[in-house]
C-alpha positions as a Python dict, from the first residue, in 0.01 Angstrom:
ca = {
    (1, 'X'): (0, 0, 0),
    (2, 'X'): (-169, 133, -323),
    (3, 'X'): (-207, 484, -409),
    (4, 'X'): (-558, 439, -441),
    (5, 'X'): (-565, 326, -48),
    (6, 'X'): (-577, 656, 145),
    (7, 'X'): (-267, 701, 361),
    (8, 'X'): (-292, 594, 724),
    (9, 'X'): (-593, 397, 638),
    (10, 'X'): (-515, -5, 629),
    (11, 'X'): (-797, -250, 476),
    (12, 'X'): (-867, -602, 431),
    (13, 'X'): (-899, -594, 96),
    (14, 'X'): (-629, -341, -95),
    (15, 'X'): (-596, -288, -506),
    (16, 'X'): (-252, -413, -591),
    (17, 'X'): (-106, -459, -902),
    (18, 'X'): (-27, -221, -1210),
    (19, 'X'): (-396, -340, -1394),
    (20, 'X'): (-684, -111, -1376),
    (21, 'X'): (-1037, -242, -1408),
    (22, 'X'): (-1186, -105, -1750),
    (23, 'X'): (-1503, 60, -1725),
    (24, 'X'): (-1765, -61, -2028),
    (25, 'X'): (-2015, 113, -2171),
    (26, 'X'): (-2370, -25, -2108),
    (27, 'X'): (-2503, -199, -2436),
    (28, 'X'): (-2754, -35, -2613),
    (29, 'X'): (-3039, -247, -2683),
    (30, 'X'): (-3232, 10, -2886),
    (31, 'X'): (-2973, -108, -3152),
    (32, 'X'): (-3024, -487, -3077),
    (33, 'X'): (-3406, -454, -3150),
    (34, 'X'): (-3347, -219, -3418),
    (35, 'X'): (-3089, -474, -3565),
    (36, 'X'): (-3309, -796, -3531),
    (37, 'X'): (-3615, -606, -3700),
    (38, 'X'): (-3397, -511, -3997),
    (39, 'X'): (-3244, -871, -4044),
    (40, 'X'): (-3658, -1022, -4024),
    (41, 'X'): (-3758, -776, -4303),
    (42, 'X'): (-3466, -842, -4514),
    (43, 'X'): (-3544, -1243, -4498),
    (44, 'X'): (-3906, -1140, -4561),
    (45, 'X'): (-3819, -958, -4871),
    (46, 'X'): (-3557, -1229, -5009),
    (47, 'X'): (-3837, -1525, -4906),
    (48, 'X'): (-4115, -1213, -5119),
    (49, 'X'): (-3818, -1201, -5452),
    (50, 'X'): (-3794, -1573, -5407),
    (51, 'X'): (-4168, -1740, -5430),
    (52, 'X'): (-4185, -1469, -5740),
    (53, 'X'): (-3937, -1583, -5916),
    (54, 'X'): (-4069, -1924, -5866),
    (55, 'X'): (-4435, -1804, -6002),
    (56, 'X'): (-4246, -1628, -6315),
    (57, 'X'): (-4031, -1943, -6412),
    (58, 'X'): (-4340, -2228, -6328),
    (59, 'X'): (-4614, -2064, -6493),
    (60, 'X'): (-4755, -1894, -6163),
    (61, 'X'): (-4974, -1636, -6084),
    (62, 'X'): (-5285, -1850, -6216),
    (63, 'X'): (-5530, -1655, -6030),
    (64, 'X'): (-5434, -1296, -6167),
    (65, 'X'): (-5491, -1456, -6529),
    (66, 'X'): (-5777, -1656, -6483),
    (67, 'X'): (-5925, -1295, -6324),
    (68, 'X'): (-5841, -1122, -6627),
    (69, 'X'): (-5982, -1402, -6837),
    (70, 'X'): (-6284, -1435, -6683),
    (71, 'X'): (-6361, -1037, -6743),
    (72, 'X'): (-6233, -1076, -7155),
    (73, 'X'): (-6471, -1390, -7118),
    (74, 'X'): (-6779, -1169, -7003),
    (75, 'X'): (-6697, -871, -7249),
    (76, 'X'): (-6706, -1083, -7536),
    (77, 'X'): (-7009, -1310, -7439),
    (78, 'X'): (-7173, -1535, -7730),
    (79, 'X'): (-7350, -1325, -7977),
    (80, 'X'): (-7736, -1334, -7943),
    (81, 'X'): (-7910, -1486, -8301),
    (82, 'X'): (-8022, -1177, -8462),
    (83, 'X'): (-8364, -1061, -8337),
    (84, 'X'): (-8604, -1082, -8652),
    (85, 'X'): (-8752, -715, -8727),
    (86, 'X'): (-9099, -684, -8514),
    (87, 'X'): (-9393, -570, -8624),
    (88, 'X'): (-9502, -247, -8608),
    (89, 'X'): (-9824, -198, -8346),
    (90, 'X'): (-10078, -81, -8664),
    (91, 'X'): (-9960, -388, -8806),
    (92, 'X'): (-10113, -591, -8545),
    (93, 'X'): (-10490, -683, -8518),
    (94, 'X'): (-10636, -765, -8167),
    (95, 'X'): (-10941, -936, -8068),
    (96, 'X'): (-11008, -835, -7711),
    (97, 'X'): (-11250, -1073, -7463),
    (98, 'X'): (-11390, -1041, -7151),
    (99, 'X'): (-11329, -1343, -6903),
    (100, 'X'): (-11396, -1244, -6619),
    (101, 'X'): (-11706, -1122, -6428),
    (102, 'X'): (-11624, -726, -6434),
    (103, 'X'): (-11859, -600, -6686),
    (104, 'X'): (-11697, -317, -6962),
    (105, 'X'): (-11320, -463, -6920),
    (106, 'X'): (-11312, -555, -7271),
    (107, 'X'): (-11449, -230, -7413),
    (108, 'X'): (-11171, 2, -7176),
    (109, 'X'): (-10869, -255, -7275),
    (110, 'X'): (-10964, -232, -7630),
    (111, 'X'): (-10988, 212, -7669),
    (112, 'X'): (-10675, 207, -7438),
    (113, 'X'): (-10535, -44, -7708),
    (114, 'X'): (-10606, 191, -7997),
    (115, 'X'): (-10476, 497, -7791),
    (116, 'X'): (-10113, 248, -7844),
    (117, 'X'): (-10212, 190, -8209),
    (118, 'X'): (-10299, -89, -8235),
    (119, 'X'): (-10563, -236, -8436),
    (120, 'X'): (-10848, -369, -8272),
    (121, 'X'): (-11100, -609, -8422),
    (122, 'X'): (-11343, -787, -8238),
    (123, 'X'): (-11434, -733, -7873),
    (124, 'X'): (-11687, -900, -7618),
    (125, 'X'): (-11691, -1186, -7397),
    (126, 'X'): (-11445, -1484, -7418),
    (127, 'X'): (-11561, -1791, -7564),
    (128, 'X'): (-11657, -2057, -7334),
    (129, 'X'): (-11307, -2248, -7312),
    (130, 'X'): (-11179, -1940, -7147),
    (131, 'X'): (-11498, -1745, -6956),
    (132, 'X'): (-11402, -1765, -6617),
    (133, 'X'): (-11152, -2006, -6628),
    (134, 'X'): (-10855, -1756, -6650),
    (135, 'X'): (-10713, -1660, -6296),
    (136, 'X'): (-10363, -1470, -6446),
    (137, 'X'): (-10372, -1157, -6633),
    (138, 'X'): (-10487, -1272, -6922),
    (139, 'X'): (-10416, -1544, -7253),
    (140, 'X'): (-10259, -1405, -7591),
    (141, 'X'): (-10421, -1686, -7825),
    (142, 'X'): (-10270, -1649, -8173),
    (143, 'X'): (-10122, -1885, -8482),
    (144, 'X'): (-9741, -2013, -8435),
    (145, 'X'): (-9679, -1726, -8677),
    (146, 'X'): (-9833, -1433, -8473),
    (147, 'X'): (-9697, -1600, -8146),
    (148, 'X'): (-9335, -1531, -8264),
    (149, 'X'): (-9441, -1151, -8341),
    (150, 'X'): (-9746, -971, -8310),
    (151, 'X'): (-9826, -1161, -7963),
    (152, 'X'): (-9476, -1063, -7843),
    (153, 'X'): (-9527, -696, -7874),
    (154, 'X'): (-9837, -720, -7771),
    (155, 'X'): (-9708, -907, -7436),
    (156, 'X'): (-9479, -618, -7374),
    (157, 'X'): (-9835, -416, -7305),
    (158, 'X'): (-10003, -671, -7109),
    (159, 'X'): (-9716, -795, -6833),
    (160, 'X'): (-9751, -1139, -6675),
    (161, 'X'): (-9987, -1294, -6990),
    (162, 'X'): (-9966, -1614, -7088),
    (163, 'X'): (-9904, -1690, -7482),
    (164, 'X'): (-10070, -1993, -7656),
    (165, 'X'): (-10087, -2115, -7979),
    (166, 'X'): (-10429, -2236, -8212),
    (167, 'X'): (-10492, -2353, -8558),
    (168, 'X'): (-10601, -2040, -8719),
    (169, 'X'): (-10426, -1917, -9002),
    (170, 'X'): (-10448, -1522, -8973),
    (171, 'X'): (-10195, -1332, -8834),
    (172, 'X'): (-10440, -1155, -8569),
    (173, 'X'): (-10431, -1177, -8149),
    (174, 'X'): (-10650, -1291, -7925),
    (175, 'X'): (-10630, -1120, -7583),
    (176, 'X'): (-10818, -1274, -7286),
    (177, 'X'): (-10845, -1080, -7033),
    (178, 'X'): (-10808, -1285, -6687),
    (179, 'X'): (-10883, -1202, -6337),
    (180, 'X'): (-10562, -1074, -6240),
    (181, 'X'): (-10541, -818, -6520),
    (182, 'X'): (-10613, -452, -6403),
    (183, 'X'): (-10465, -278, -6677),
    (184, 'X'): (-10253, -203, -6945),
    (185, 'X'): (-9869, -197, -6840),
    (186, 'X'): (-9699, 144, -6781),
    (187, 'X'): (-9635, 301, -7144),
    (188, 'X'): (-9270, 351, -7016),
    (189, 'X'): (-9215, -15, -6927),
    (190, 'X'): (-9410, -145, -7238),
    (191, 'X'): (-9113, 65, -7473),
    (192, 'X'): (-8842, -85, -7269),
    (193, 'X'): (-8985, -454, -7285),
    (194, 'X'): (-9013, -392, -7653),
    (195, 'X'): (-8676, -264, -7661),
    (196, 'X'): (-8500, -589, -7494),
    (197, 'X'): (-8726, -798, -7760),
    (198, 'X'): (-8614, -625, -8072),
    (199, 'X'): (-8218, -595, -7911),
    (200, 'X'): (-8166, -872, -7680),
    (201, 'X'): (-7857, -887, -7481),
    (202, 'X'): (-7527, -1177, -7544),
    (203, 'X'): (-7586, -1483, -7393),
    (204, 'X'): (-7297, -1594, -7123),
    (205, 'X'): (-7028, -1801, -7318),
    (206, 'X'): (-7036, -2123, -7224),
    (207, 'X'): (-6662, -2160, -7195),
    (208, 'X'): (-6647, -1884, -6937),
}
């Protein structure tokens, strides 16, 4: 009989022998997750160090550089040609003409011309090439040599005009005032036209 077989009690099944049965702790598998997170973020980091040292000894990273390039690129930009100096508006002579059927439009374009200071020379109704036959804001009619200066600044007064080109010799301006016209352009917008004429901005480089 075994000691741990209560006296005077027999049993089917008794514990013989001098071996004990050890009693195990129950695994902790707070530890087993803990342990299988910390061994996928370690591979994660060495797989991380890994691909960078590939980048560093291949010439990687092609997409951080060609960002940076791209920004030096735009910074620098291709120089504009330099703007020639524009003339001043007392310099600049302007013929004003009526084409279109409102009656005075000439006359009120031409004082609100002077009130900009510009010159103004003759003023009445268009010539019959033009009367009625102009449905934008108007026709800046000048020599090649007042189209590539006293037209321009003159454009910056009268938005959305159309600049063409004659024979004549004199440095003056036609303006012809067309159906869409209603008036002169804001004095505020006119001064920052004239400003992006005299200063333009770089052109994109081409190799950007």
């Amino acid at each position: 009989m075994s000691m741990l077989t209560p006296p005077g009690m027999g049993g089917k099944y008794r514990i013989t022998g001098d071996r004990y049965p050890r009693m195990r702790r129950p695994k902790n598998r707070h530890r087993i997750v803990f342990a299988a997170i910390g061994s996928a973020l370690s591979l994660g980091l060495v797989g991380w160090g890994t691909l960078q040292l590939i980048d560093v000894f291949t010439g990687g990273g092609g997409t951080a550089h060609a960002s940076e390039d791209k920004r030096a690129c735009a910074a620098e930009g291709t120089p504009s040609p330099s703007a020639k100096p524009l003339p001043k508006p007392a310099a600049i002579t302007v013929n004003v003409y009526n084409a279109t059927t409102r009656s005075g439009l000439a006359k009120d374009t031409a004082d609100a011309l002077r009130k900009r200071g510009f010159k103004v020379g003759k003023v009445g109704n268009a010539p019959s090439a033009y009367d009625k036959k102009v449905k934008g804001a108007g026709v800046l009619l000048g020599s090649k040599t007042a189209s590539n200066g006293g037209a321009d600044v003159l454009g910056t007064h009268v938005a959305g005009a159309q600049t063409k080109t004659d024979a004549r010799r004199g440095h003056d301006v036609d303006l012809i005032i067309g159906d869409a016209y209603r008036k002169l352009t804001a004095p505020q917008d006119a001064t920052r036209a004239l400003t992006a004429l005299a200063h333009p901005a770089p052109r994109p480089n081409a190799d950007c």
